[in-house]
Coordinates of C-alpha atoms and ligand atoms in Angstrom, one line a residue:
M283 CA -48.5 -13.3 18.3
M284 CA -46.2 -13.9 15.3
R285 CA -47.5 -16.7 13.1
K286 CA -44.0 -17.2 11.7
I287 CA -40.7 -15.3 11.5
G288 CA -38.2 -15.2 8.8
V289 CA -34.4 -14.9 8.9
L290 CA -32.0 -13.9 6.2
T291 CA -28.3 -13.0 5.8
S292 CA -27.4 -10.3 3.3
G293 CA -24.4 -8.3 2.0
G294 CA -20.9 -9.8 2.5
D295 CA -20.8 -13.0 4.6
S296 CA -19.2 -12.6 8.0
P297 CA -18.1 -15.1 10.6
G298 CA -20.9 -15.4 13.3
M299 CA -23.8 -15.2 10.9
N300 CA -24.5 -18.9 11.3
A301 CA -24.2 -18.5 15.1
A302 CA -26.8 -15.8 15.0
V303 CA -29.1 -17.9 12.8
N304 CA -28.6 -20.8 15.3
S305 CA -29.6 -18.5 18.2
V306 CA -32.6 -17.2 16.3
A307 CA -33.7 -20.8 15.7
R308 CA -33.3 -21.9 19.2
S309 CA -35.1 -18.9 20.6
A310 CA -38.0 -19.2 18.0
A311 CA -38.3 -22.9 19.0
I312 CA -38.6 -22.0 22.7
Y313 CA -41.2 -19.3 22.1
G314 CA -43.1 -21.7 19.8
I315 CA -42.7 -19.6 16.6
P316 CA -42.0 -21.4 13.3
L317 CA -39.0 -20.1 11.5
I318 CA -38.4 -19.7 7.8
G319 CA -34.9 -19.3 6.4
I320 CA -34.8 -16.9 3.4
K321 CA -32.0 -17.8 1.0
R322 CA -29.4 -15.4 -0.6
G323 CA -30.4 -12.2 1.1
Y324 CA -33.5 -10.4 -0.2
N325 CA -33.4 -12.6 -3.4
G326 CA -35.2 -15.4 -1.6
L327 CA -38.2 -13.0 -1.0
L328 CA -38.4 -12.3 -4.8
R329 CA -38.8 -16.1 -5.4
K330 CA -36.3 -16.2 -8.3
S331 CA -35.6 -19.9 -8.1
T332 CA -37.6 -22.7 -9.8
N333 CA -37.5 -24.7 -6.6
I334 CA -39.1 -22.9 -3.7
K335 CA -36.7 -24.6 -1.3
D336 CA -33.9 -22.7 -2.9
D337 CA -35.6 -19.5 -1.8
L338 CA -37.5 -20.3 1.4
Q339 CA -36.8 -23.1 3.7
E340 CA -38.4 -24.1 7.0
L341 CA -35.6 -24.0 9.5
H342 CA -36.1 -26.8 12.0
L343 CA -33.9 -26.8 15.0
E344 CA -32.0 -29.9 14.0
T345 CA -31.1 -28.2 10.7
V346 CA -29.3 -25.4 12.4
L347 CA -28.0 -27.0 15.6
D348 CA -24.8 -28.0 13.8
I349 CA -23.9 -24.8 12.0
A350 CA -23.2 -22.4 14.9
D351 CA -19.5 -22.7 14.7
E352 CA -19.2 -22.8 11.0
A353 CA -17.7 -20.0 8.9
G354 CA -19.7 -18.5 6.0
T355 CA -23.5 -18.5 6.0
Y356 CA -25.7 -21.6 5.7
L357 CA -28.5 -19.4 4.3
R358 CA -26.2 -18.1 1.6
T359 CA -25.9 -14.4 0.9
A360 CA -26.0 -12.3 -2.3
R361 CA -26.6 -8.8 -3.4
C362 CA -30.1 -8.1 -4.7
L363 CA -30.0 -4.8 -6.5
E364 CA -33.7 -5.0 -7.5
F365 CA -34.6 -4.7 -3.8
K366 CA -33.8 -0.9 -4.0
E367 CA -36.9 -0.5 -6.2
Q368 CA -40.3 -0.3 -4.5
A369 CA -42.0 -2.5 -7.1
Y370 CA -39.7 -5.4 -6.2
R371 CA -40.1 -4.8 -2.5
E372 CA -43.9 -5.1 -3.0
V373 CA -43.2 -8.6 -4.5
A374 CA -41.2 -9.4 -1.3
V375 CA -44.0 -8.2 0.9
R376 CA -46.5 -10.4 -1.0
T377 CA -44.2 -13.4 -0.5
L378 CA -44.0 -12.7 3.2
R379 CA -47.8 -12.4 3.5
A380 CA -48.4 -15.6 1.5
M381 CA -45.9 -17.4 3.7
E382 CA -47.6 -16.0 6.9
I383 CA -44.2 -14.5 7.9
D384 CA -45.1 -11.7 10.3
G385 CA -41.6 -10.6 11.2
L386 CA -38.1 -10.7 9.8
V387 CA -34.6 -10.9 11.3
V388 CA -32.1 -9.3 8.9
I389 CA -28.4 -10.1 9.4
G390 CA -26.1 -7.8 7.4
G391 CA -24.5 -4.4 7.1
D392 CA -25.9 -0.9 6.5
G393 CA -27.2 -1.7 3.0
S394 CA -29.2 -4.6 4.4
F395 CA -30.5 -2.4 7.2
N396 CA -31.7 0.1 4.5
G397 CA -33.6 -2.7 3.0
A398 CA -35.1 -3.6 6.4
R399 CA -36.1 0.0 7.0
C400 CA -38.0 0.0 3.7
L401 CA -39.8 -3.2 4.7
C402 CA -40.7 -1.7 8.1
E403 CA -42.2 1.3 6.3
M404 CA -44.4 -1.2 4.3
G405 CA -45.7 -2.7 7.5
V406 CA -43.3 -5.7 7.9
P407 CA -41.7 -5.7 11.4
C408 CA -38.0 -6.1 11.1
I409 CA -35.0 -6.4 13.5
G410 CA -31.4 -6.0 12.2
I411 CA -28.3 -7.8 13.5
P412 CA -25.0 -6.2 12.4
G413 CA -23.1 -8.8 10.3
T414 CA -20.0 -7.3 8.6
I415 CA -16.3 -7.8 9.2
D416 CA -15.7 -4.1 8.4
N417 CA -17.1 -2.7 11.7
D418 CA -18.3 0.3 9.8
L419 CA -21.6 0.9 11.6
G420 CA -21.4 4.0 13.7
Y421 CA -24.0 3.0 16.3
S422 CA -22.3 -0.2 17.5
E423 CA -18.9 -1.0 19.0
M424 CA -18.8 -4.3 17.1
S425 CA -20.4 -6.2 14.3
L426 CA -20.4 -9.9 13.7
G427 CA -17.2 -11.0 12.1
F428 CA -15.0 -8.1 13.0
D429 CA -13.3 -9.8 15.9
T430 CA -12.8 -12.9 13.8
A431 CA -11.3 -11.0 10.9
V432 CA -8.9 -9.2 13.2
N433 CA -7.8 -12.4 14.7
V434 CA -7.1 -13.9 11.3
C435 CA -5.1 -10.7 10.4
V436 CA -3.2 -10.9 13.7
D437 CA -2.3 -14.5 13.1
C438 CA -1.1 -13.6 9.6
V439 CA 0.9 -10.5 10.6
R440 CA 2.6 -12.4 13.4
K441 CA 3.8 -15.0 10.9
I442 CA 4.8 -12.3 8.4
R443 CA 6.8 -10.5 11.2
A444 CA 8.6 -13.7 12.0
T445 CA 10.0 -13.9 8.5
S446 CA 10.5 -10.1 8.3
R447 CA 12.6 -10.3 11.4
S448 CA 14.7 -13.1 10.0
H449 CA 15.5 -11.2 6.9
D450 CA 15.7 -7.6 8.2
R451 CA 13.0 -6.8 5.7
P452 CA 10.1 -4.4 6.1
H453 CA 6.7 -5.7 5.0
V454 CA 3.5 -4.1 3.7
V455 CA 0.3 -6.0 4.7
E456 CA -3.1 -5.1 3.2
V457 CA -6.2 -6.1 5.2
M458 CA -9.9 -5.7 4.4
G459 CA -12.5 -3.2 5.7
R460 CA -13.7 -1.4 2.6
H461 CA -14.0 2.3 3.6
C462 CA -13.3 1.6 7.3
G463 CA -9.8 1.4 8.9
D464 CA -10.9 -0.5 12.0
I465 CA -9.5 -3.9 11.0
A466 CA -6.2 -2.3 10.0
L467 CA -5.9 -0.2 13.2
T468 CA -6.8 -3.1 15.6
T469 CA -4.5 -5.4 13.7
A470 CA -1.6 -2.9 13.9
V471 CA -2.2 -2.3 17.7
S472 CA -2.5 -6.0 18.4
T473 CA 0.7 -7.0 16.6
G474 CA 2.9 -4.0 17.4
S475 CA 3.0 -3.0 13.8
E476 CA 4.9 0.3 13.4
I477 CA 2.9 2.0 10.6
V478 CA -0.9 1.9 9.8
V479 CA -2.6 3.6 6.8
V480 CA -6.4 4.0 6.7
P481 CA -9.0 5.7 4.5
E482 CA -10.1 8.0 7.3
V483 CA -6.7 9.9 7.4
H484 CA -5.2 11.7 4.5
W485 CA -1.6 10.4 3.7
S486 CA 1.1 10.6 1.1
V487 CA 3.7 8.0 -0.1
E488 CA 6.5 10.4 0.9
E489 CA 5.1 10.6 4.5
I490 CA 5.1 6.7 4.8
A491 CA 8.6 6.6 3.4
D492 CA 9.7 9.2 6.1
K493 CA 8.1 7.1 8.8
L494 CA 9.8 3.9 7.5
N495 CA 13.1 5.8 7.4
R496 CA 12.6 6.9 11.0
Q497 CA 12.2 3.2 12.0
L498 CA 15.3 2.3 10.0
A499 CA 17.3 5.1 11.7
K500 CA 16.2 3.7 15.1
G501 CA 17.7 0.3 14.0
N502 CA 14.3 -1.3 13.2
T503 CA 14.9 -3.0 9.9
R504 CA 11.7 -5.1 9.9
A505 CA 8.8 -2.7 10.4
T506 CA 5.3 -3.8 9.4
I507 CA 3.1 -1.3 7.5
V508 CA -0.6 -2.3 7.8
L509 CA -2.8 -0.9 5.0
A510 CA -6.6 -0.8 5.1
E511 CA -7.8 -1.9 1.6
G512 CA -9.7 1.5 1.2
C513 CA -6.6 3.6 2.1
F514 CA -5.8 4.4 -1.5
E515 CA -8.9 6.6 -1.6
S516 CA -7.3 9.1 0.8
M517 CA -3.8 9.0 -0.7
E518 CA -2.2 12.2 -2.0
P519 CA -1.7 11.9 -5.8
F520 CA 1.6 10.2 -6.6
D521 CA 3.3 9.7 -10.0
L522 CA 3.7 5.9 -9.7
Y523 CA 4.6 5.4 -13.4
G524 CA 7.2 8.3 -13.4
F525 CA 8.8 7.2 -10.1
L526 CA 9.1 3.5 -10.9
T527 CA 10.2 3.8 -14.5
S528 CA 12.8 6.4 -13.5
H529 CA 14.2 3.8 -11.1
G530 CA 14.4 1.1 -13.7
K531 CA 11.2 -0.8 -12.6
P532 CA 8.7 -1.6 -15.4
C533 CA 5.2 -0.2 -14.8
Y534 CA 2.2 0.4 -17.0
E535 CA 1.0 4.0 -17.4
N536 CA -2.0 4.8 -15.2
E537 CA -1.4 1.7 -13.1
P538 CA -3.1 2.3 -9.7
M539 CA -1.2 2.2 -6.4
S540 CA -1.5 -1.1 -4.6
A541 CA 0.1 -2.8 -1.6
V542 CA 2.7 -4.5 -3.9
R543 CA 3.4 -1.2 -5.8
L544 CA 3.8 0.7 -2.5
A545 CA 6.3 -1.9 -1.3
S546 CA 8.2 -1.4 -4.5
V547 CA 8.2 2.4 -4.1
L548 CA 9.2 2.2 -0.4
K549 CA 12.1 -0.2 -1.2
R550 CA 13.5 2.4 -3.6
M551 CA 12.7 5.5 -1.5
C552 CA 14.3 4.0 1.7
G553 CA 17.2 2.3 0.0
M554 CA 16.2 -1.2 1.2
V555 CA 17.3 -4.5 -0.5
E556 CA 13.7 -5.7 -0.3
V557 CA 10.3 -4.5 1.0
R558 CA 7.7 -7.3 0.5
A559 CA 3.9 -7.2 0.4
T560 CA 1.1 -9.5 1.3
V561 CA -2.6 -9.0 0.7
I562 CA -4.4 -11.2 3.3
G563 CA -7.7 -11.2 1.3
Y564 CA -10.7 -13.4 1.7
I565 CA -9.4 -15.8 4.4
Q566 CA -10.4 -12.9 6.7
R567 CA -14.0 -13.7 6.0
G568 CA -13.9 -17.5 6.0
A569 CA -12.7 -18.3 9.5
E570 CA -14.7 -19.9 12.3
P571 CA -16.1 -17.2 14.6
T572 CA -14.1 -16.2 17.7
A573 CA -15.7 -16.6 21.1
R574 CA -16.4 -12.8 21.1
D575 CA -18.3 -13.0 17.8
S576 CA -20.2 -16.2 18.8
A577 CA -21.2 -14.7 22.2
F578 CA -22.5 -11.6 20.5
A579 CA -24.4 -13.7 18.0
F580 CA -26.0 -15.7 20.7
E581 CA -27.3 -12.7 22.6
A582 CA -28.3 -10.8 19.5
G583 CA -30.2 -13.7 18.0
N584 CA -32.2 -14.2 21.1
L585 CA -32.9 -10.5 21.6
A586 CA -34.1 -10.2 17.9
V587 CA -36.7 -13.0 18.4
R588 CA -37.8 -11.6 21.8
L589 CA -38.3 -8.1 20.3
L590 CA -40.4 -9.4 17.5
R591 CA -42.4 -11.6 19.9
D592 CA -43.1 -8.5 22.1
G593 CA -44.3 -6.4 19.2
I594 CA -41.1 -4.2 19.1
S595 CA -39.8 -3.7 15.5
N596 CA -37.9 -1.3 13.3
Q597 CA -34.8 -1.8 15.5
V598 CA -31.2 -2.8 15.1
I599 CA -29.2 -4.7 17.7
G600 CA -25.6 -3.6 18.6
M601 CA -23.1 -3.3 21.3
Q602 CA -22.5 -0.2 23.4
K603 CA -20.2 0.0 26.4
G604 CA -19.7 -3.7 26.1
R605 CA -23.5 -4.4 26.5
V606 CA -25.9 -5.7 23.8
M607 CA -28.5 -3.0 23.1
Y608 CA -31.0 -2.0 20.4
M609 CA -32.1 1.3 18.8
P610 CA -34.4 2.4 15.9
I611 CA -32.9 1.6 12.5
E612 CA -33.3 5.1 11.3
K613 CA -31.3 6.5 14.2
A614 CA -28.7 3.8 13.9
L615 CA -28.1 4.5 10.2
S616 CA -27.6 8.2 10.9
C617 CA -24.9 7.6 13.5
E618 CA -21.5 8.6 12.2
K619 CA -18.6 6.2 12.6
N620 CA -16.1 7.5 15.1
F621 CA -12.6 6.4 14.0
N622 CA -10.1 6.2 16.9
R623 CA -7.7 8.9 15.7
D624 CA -5.8 9.0 19.0
L625 CA -5.0 5.3 18.8
F626 CA -4.0 5.8 15.1
N627 CA -1.6 8.6 16.0
L628 CA -0.2 6.5 18.8
V629 CA 0.6 3.6 16.6
N630 CA 2.3 5.8 14.0
S631 CA 4.3 7.8 16.6
L632 CA 6.2 5.1 18.4
Ligands
ADP758 P1 -24.2 -4.6 3.4 O1 -25.5 -5.0 4.0 O2 -23.1 -5.5 3.9 O3 -23.9 -3.1 3.6 P2 -24.9 -4.1 0.6 O4 -24.6 -2.7 0.6 O5 -24.4 -4.9 -0.6 O6 -24.2 -4.9 1.8 O7 -26.4 -4.3 0.7 C1 -27.0 -5.7 0.7 C2 -28.3 -5.7 0.1 O8 -29.2 -4.8 0.8 C3 -28.4 -5.1 -1.3 O9 -28.0 -6.1 -2.3 C4 -29.9 -4.8 -1.4 O10 -30.6 -6.0 -1.6 C5 -30.2 -4.3 -0.1 N1 -30.1 -2.8 -0.1 C6 -29.0 -2.0 0.0 N2 -29.3 -0.7 0.0 C7 -30.6 -0.6 -0.1 C8 -31.6 0.5 -0.1 N3 -31.1 1.7 -0.2 N4 -32.9 0.2 -0.2 C9 -33.3 -1.1 -0.2 N5 -32.5 -2.2 -0.2 C10 -31.2 -2.0 -0.1

């Protein structure tokens, strides 16, 4: 029997984290296990604050009943670089023992899962719930926040396409996702965007200009080019300074390529009056969770508590073939992310 369990959110915040904490709390209450909320990721376990309530807080049901639909994370989140060192993890384990916390639910991405794996090795039972908008975990079809982030992007791109259409003006839109192109690809597919650029597939500026020119030749004067924020890491070297200055556009030497700069280059390469750019940014992370994310949070939160109650640990929860599942952390972390290249090719070929 677990005396108490702890729950924390770690890494980047993602819509659905609160819904998962709510589900953990409701489940813990039903199974009669007291729940401690650990603040700011692993920082709370290192007891950095002067007021203990700022690090560890008993989570009564009434505290979390109202947060399920809220964006962000009530428990706060933060990086905790010290946690990569064994000496600090020992401090964390001492905190857990002192608080009589016998199991931990960690909601975060692969970095947070690595932290949980280390704690498991030190005898602390942990269960991970994937919480990241990036959808970059290879073992799971979805992670909390991905669907919400995509829906925000779809909403933005539809609005951008309305004004693009009105002005016969192509538009470059940058979405988040770090090294993963899933948000960009799903957004492009869902909005009928004509071109998508992702970190997983090598590309060149000239190739994107060719694609845009093909759209223009077909009479499509308002194509949308969706960029994943990490796409510049797979871009063929391009002399941005040389190109722009030779076309009369001021540019600093060594200025990196960006969505705005790409729009500027495409405008000149394709002979357009205007190509505009929008970076959607953090509003992708701050939306209320969609039904899909909330439903996953509900199931995952309950499963996490049941696993700990039943003495099963060192696992992460995910989604496979549309069903909530779990597997050992170690195995999950070694699964390679499988980018949907066929879908990517389809978007770029029509
Ligand atoms: P995410 O969980 O979204 O991938 P990070 O990579 O920033 O986000 O990781 C979140 C936190 O997880 C880090 O700040 C750190 O506290 C912990 N962490 C990350 N990597 C490790 C590791 N190799 N060992 C122990 N803890 C880690």
